[in-house]
mmCIF file with all atom_site columns, C-alpha atoms and ligand atoms in Angstrom:
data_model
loop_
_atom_site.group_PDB
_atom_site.id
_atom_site.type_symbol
_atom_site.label_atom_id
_atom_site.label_alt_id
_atom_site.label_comp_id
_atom_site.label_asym_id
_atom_site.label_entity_id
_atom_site.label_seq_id
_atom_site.pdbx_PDB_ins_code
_atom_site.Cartn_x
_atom_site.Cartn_y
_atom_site.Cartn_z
_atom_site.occupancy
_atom_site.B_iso_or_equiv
_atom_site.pdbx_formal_charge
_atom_site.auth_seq_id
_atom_site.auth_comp_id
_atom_site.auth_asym_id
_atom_site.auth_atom_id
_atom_site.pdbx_PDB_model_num
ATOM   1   C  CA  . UNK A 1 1   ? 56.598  44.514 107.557 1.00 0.00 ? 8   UNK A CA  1
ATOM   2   C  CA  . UNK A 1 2   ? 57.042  45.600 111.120 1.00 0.00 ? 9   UNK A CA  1
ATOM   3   C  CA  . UNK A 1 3   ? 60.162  43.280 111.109 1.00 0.00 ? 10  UNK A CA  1
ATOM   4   C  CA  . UNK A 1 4   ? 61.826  45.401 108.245 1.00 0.00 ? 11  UNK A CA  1
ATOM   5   C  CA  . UNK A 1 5   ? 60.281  48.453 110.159 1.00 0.00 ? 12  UNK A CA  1
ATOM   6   C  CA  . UNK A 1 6   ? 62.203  47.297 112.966 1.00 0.00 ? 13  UNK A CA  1
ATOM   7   C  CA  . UNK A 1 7   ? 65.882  46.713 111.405 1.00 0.00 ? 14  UNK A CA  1
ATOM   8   C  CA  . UNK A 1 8   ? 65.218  50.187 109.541 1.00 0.00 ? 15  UNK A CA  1
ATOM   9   C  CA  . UNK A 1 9   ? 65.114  51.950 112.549 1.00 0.00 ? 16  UNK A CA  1
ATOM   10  C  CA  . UNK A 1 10  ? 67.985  49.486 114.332 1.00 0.00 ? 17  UNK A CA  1
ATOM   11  C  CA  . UNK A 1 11  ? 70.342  50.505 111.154 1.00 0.00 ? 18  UNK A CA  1
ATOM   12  C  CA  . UNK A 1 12  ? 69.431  54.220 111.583 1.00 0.00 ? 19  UNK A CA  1
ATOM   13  C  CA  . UNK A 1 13  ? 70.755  53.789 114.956 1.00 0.00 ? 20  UNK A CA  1
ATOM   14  C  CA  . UNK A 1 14  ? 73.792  52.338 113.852 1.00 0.00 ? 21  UNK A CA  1
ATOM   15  C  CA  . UNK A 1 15  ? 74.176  54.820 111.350 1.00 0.00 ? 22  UNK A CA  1
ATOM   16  C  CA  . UNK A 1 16  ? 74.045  57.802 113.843 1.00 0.00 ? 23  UNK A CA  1
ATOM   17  C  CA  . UNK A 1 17  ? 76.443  55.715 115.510 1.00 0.00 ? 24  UNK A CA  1
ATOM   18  C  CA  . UNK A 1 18  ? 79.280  55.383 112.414 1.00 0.00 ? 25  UNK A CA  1
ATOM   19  C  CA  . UNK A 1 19  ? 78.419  59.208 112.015 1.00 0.00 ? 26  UNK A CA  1
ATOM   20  C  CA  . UNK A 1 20  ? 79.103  60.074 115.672 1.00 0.00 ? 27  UNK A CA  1
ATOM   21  C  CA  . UNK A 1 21  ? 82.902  57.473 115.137 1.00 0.00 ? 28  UNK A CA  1
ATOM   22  C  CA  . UNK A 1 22  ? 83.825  59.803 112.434 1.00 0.00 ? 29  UNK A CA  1
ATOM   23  C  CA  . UNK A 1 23  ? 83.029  63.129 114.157 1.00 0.00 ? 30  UNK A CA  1
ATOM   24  C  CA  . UNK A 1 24  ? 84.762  61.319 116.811 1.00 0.00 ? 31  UNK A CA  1
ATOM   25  C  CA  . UNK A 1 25  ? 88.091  59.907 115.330 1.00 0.00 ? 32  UNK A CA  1
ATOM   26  C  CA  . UNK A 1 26  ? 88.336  63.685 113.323 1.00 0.00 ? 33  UNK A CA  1
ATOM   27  C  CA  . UNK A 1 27  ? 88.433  65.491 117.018 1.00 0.00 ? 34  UNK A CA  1
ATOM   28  C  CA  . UNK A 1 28  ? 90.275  63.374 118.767 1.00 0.00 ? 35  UNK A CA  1
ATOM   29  C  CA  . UNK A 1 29  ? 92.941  63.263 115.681 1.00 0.00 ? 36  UNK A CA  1
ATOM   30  C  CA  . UNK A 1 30  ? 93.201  67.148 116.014 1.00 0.00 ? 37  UNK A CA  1
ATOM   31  C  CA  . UNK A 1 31  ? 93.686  66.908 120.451 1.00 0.00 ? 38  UNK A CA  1
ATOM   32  C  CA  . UNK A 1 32  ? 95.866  64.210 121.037 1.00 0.00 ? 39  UNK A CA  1
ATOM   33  C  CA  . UNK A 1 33  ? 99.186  65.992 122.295 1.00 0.00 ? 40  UNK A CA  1
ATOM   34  C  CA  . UNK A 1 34  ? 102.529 64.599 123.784 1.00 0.00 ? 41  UNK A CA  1
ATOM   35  C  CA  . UNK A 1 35  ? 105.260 62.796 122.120 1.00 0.00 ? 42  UNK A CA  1
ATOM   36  C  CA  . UNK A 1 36  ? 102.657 60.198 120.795 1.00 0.00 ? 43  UNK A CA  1
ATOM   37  C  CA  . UNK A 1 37  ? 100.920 62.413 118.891 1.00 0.00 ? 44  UNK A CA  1
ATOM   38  C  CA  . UNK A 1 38  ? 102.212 61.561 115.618 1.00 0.00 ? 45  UNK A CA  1
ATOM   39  C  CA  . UNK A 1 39  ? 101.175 57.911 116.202 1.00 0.00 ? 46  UNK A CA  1
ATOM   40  C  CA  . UNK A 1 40  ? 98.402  58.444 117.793 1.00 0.00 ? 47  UNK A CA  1
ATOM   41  C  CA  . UNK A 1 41  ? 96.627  61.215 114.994 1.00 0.00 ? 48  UNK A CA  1
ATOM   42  C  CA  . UNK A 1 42  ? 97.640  59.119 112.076 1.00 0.00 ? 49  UNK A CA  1
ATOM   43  C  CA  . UNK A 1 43  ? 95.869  56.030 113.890 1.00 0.00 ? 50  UNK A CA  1
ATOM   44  C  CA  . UNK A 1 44  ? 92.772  57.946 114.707 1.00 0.00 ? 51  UNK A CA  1
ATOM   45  C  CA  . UNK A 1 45  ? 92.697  59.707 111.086 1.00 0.00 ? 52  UNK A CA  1
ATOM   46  C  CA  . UNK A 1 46  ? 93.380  56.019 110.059 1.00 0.00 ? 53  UNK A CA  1
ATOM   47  C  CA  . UNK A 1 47  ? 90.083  54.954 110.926 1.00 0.00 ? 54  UNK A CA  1
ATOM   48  C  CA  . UNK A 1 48  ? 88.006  57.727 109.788 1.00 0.00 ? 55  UNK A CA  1
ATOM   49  C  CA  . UNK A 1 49  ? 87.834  56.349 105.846 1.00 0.00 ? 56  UNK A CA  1
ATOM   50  C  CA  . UNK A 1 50  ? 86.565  52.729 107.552 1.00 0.00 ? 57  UNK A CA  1
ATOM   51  C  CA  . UNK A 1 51  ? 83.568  54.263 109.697 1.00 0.00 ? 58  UNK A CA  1
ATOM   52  C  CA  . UNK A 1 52  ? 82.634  56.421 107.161 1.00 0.00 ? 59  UNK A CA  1
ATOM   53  C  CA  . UNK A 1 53  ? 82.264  53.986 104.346 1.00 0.00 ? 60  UNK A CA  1
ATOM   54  C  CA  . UNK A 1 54  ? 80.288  51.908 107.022 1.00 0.00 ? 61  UNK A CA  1
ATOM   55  C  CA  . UNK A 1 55  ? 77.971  55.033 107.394 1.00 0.00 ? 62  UNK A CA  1
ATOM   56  C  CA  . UNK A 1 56  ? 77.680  54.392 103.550 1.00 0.00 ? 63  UNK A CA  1
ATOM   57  C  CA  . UNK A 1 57  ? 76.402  51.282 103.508 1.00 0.00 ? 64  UNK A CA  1
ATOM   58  C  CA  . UNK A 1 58  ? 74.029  51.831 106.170 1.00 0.00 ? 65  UNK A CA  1
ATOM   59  C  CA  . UNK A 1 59  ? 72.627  54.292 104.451 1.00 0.00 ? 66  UNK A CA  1
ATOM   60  C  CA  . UNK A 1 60  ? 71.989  52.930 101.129 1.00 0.00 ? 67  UNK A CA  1
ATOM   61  C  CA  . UNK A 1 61  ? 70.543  50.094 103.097 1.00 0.00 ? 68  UNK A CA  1
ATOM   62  C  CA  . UNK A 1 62  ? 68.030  52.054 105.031 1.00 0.00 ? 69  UNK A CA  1
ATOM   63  C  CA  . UNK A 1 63  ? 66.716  53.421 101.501 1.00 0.00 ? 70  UNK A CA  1
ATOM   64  C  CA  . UNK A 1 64  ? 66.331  50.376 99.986  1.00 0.00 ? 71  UNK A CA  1
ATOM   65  C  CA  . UNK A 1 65  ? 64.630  49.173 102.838 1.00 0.00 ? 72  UNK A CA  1
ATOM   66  C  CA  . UNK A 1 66  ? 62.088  51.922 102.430 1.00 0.00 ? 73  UNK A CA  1
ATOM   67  C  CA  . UNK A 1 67  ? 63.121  54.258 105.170 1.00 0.00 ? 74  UNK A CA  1
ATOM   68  C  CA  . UNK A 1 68  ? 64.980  57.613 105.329 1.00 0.00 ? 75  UNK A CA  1
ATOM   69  C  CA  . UNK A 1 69  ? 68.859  57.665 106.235 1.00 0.00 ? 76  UNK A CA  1
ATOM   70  C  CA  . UNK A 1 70  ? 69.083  59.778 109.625 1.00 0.00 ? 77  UNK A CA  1
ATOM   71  C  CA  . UNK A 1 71  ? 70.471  62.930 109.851 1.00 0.00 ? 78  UNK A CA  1
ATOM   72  C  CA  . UNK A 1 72  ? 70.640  63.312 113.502 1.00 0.00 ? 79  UNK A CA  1
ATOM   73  C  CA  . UNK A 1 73  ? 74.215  62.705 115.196 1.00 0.00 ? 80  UNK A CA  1
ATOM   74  C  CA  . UNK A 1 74  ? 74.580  62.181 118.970 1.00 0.00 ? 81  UNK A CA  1
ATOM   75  C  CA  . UNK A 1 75  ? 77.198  63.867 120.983 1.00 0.00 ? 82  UNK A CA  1
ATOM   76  C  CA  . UNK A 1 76  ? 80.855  63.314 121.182 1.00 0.00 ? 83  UNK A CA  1
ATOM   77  C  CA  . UNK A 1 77  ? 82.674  62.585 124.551 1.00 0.00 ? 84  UNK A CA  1
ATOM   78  C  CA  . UNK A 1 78  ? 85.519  64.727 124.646 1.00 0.00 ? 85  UNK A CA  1
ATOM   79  C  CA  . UNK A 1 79  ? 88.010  63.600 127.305 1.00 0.00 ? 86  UNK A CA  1
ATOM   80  C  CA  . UNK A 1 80  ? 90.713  65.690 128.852 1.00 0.00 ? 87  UNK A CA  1
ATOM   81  C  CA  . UNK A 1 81  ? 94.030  63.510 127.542 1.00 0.00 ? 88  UNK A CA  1
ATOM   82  C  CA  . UNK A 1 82  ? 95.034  60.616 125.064 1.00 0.00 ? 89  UNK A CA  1
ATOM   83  C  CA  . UNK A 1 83  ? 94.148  58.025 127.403 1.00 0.00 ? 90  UNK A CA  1
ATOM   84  C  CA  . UNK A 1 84  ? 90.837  59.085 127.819 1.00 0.00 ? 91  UNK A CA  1
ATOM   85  C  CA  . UNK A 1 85  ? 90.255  59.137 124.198 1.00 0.00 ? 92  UNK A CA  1
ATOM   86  C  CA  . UNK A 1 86  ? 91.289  56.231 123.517 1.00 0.00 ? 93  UNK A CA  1
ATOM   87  C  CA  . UNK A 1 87  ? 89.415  54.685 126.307 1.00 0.00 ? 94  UNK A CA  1
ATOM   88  C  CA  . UNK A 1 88  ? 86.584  56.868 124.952 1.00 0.00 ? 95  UNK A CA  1
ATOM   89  C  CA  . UNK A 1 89  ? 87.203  55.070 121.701 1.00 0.00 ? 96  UNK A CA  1
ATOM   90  C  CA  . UNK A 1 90  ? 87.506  51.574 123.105 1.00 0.00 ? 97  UNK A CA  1
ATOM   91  C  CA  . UNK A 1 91  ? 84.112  51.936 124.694 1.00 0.00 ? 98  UNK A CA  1
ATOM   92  C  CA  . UNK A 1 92  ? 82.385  53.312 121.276 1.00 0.00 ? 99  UNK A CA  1
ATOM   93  C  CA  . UNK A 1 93  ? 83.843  49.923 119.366 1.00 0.00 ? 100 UNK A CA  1
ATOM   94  C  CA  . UNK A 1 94  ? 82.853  47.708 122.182 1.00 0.00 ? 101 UNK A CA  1
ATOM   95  C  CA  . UNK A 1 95  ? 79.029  49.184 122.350 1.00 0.00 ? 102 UNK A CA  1
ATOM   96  C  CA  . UNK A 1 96  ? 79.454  49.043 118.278 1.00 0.00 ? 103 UNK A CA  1
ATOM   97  C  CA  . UNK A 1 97  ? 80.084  45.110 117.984 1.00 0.00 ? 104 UNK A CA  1
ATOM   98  C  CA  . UNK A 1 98  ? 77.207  44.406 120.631 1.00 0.00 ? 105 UNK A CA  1
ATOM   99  C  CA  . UNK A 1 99  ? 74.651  47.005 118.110 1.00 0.00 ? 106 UNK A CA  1
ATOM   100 C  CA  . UNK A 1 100 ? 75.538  44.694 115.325 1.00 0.00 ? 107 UNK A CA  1
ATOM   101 C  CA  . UNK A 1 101 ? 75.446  41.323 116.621 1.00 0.00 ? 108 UNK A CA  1
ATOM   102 C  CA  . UNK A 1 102 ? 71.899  42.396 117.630 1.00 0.00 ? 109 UNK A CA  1
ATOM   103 C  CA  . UNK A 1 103 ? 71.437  43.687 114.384 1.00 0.00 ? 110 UNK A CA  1
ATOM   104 C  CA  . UNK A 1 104 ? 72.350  40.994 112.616 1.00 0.00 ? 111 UNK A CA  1
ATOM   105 C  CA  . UNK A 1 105 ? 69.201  38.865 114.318 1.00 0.00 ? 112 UNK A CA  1
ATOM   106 C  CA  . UNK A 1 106 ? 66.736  41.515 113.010 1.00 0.00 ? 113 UNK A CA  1
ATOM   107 C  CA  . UNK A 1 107 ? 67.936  41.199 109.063 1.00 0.00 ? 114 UNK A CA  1
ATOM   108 C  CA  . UNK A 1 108 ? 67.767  37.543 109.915 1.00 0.00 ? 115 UNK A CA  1
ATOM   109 C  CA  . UNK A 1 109 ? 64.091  37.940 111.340 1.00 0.00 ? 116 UNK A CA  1
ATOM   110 C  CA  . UNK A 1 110 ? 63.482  40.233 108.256 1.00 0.00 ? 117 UNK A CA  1
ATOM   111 C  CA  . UNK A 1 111 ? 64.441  37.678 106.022 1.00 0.00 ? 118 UNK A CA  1
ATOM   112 C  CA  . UNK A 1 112 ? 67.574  40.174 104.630 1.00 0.00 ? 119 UNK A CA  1
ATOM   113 C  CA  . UNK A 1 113 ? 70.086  37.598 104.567 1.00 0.00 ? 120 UNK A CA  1
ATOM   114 C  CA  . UNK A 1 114 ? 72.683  40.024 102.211 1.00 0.00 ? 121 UNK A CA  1
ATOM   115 C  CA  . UNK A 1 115 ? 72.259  42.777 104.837 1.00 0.00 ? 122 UNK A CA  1
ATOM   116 C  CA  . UNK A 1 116 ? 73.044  40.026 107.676 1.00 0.00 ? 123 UNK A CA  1
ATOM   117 C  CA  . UNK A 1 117 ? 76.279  39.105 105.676 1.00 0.00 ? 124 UNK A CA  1
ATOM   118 C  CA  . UNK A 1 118 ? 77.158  42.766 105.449 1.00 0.00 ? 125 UNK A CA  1
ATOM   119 C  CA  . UNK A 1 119 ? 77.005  43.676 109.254 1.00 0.00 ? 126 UNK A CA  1
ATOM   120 C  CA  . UNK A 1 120 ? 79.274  40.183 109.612 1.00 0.00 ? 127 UNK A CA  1
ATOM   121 C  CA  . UNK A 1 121 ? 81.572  42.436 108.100 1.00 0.00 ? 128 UNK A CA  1
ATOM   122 C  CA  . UNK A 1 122 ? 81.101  45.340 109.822 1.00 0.00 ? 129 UNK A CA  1
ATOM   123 C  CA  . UNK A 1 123 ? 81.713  43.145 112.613 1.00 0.00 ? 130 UNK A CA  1
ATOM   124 C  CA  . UNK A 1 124 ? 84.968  42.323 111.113 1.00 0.00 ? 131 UNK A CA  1
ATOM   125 C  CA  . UNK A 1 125 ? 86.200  46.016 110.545 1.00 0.00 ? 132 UNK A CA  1
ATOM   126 C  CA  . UNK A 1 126 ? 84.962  47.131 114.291 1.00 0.00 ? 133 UNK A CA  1
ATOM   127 C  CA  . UNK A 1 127 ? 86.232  44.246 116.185 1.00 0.00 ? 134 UNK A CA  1
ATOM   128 C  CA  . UNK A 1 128 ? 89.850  45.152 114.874 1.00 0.00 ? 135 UNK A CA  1
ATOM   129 C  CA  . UNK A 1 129 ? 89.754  48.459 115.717 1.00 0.00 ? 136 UNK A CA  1
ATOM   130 C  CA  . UNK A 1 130 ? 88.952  47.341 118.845 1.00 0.00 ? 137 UNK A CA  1
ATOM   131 C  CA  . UNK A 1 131 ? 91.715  45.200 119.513 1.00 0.00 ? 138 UNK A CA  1
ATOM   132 C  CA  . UNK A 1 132 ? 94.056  47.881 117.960 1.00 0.00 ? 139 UNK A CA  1
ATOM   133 C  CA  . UNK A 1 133 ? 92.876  50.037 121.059 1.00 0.00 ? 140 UNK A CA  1
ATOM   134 C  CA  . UNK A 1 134 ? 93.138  47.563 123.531 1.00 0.00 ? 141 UNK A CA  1
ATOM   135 C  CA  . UNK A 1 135 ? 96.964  46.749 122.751 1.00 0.00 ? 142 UNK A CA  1
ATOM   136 C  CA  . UNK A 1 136 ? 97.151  50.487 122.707 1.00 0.00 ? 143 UNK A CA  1
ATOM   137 C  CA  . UNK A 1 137 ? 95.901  50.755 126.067 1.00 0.00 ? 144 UNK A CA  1
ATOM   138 C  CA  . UNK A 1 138 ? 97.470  47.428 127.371 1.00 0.00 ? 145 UNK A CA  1
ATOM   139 C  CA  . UNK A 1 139 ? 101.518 48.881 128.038 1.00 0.00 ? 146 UNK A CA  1
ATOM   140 C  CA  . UNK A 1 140 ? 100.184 51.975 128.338 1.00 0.00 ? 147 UNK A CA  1
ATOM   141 C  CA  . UNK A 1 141 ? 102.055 54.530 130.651 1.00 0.00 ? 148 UNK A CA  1
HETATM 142 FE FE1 . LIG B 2 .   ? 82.114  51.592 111.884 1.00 0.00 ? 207 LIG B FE1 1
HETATM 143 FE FE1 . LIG B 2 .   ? 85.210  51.272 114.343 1.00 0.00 ? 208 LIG B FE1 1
#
């Protein structure tokens, strides 16, 4: 019991999290400016649809775990140009990856193996928008 207790409130956080990457992705979409902008809003709105159906699954999870989905969404950084924003972004993914690798020992602990499997792919989705950012960054001028 306290070990599903545990990953409910671990996949809460994670959900704030996704919700916090789409509230993200959607403002930084609409501020990007410069001759990248096209590239660079279609990318961001490109990985709205991703985060939120992760902010799905999290939730469904937390219910049939027992617990309530949160409601509560932390704070966006909003930086002052694209570089910012998408180091802004790079940071979010990176701090992401390390939630759920954590996360993946609780379901283990809790005996959830299907949820474990899940976040593996969450893992999957997150780690490629990281690298997406960091080629982004890489030549960037
Ligand atoms: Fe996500
Ligand atoms: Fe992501």
């Amino acid at each position: 019991m306290a070990a599903t207790q545990e990953l409910i409130d671990g996949l809460n956080e994670d959900l704030a999290a996704e919700y916090q990457a789409v509230i993200m992705y959607r403002t930084y979409a609409s501020l990007v400016t410069g001759p990248y902008r096209p590239d660079l809003k279609a990318f961001f709105e490109g990985e709205i649809p991703d985060e939120l159906s992760h902010a799905a699954l999290l939730a469904d999870k937390v219910v049939a775990l027992g617990g309530i989905p949160t409601v509560r969404v932390p704070e966006v950084p909003v930086p002052q140009d694209n570089r910012g924003m998408l180091e802004s972004a790079l940071q979010a993914e990176v701090e992401t990856i390390e939630r759920y690798t954590r996360r993946i020992e609780q379901a283990e602990a809790a005996g959830e193996i299907s949820i474990k499997i899940q976040l593996e792919d969450l893992i999957v989705d997150e780690s490629n928008h990281r690298d997406d950012i960091r080629r982004m960054l890489k030549d960037w001028r």
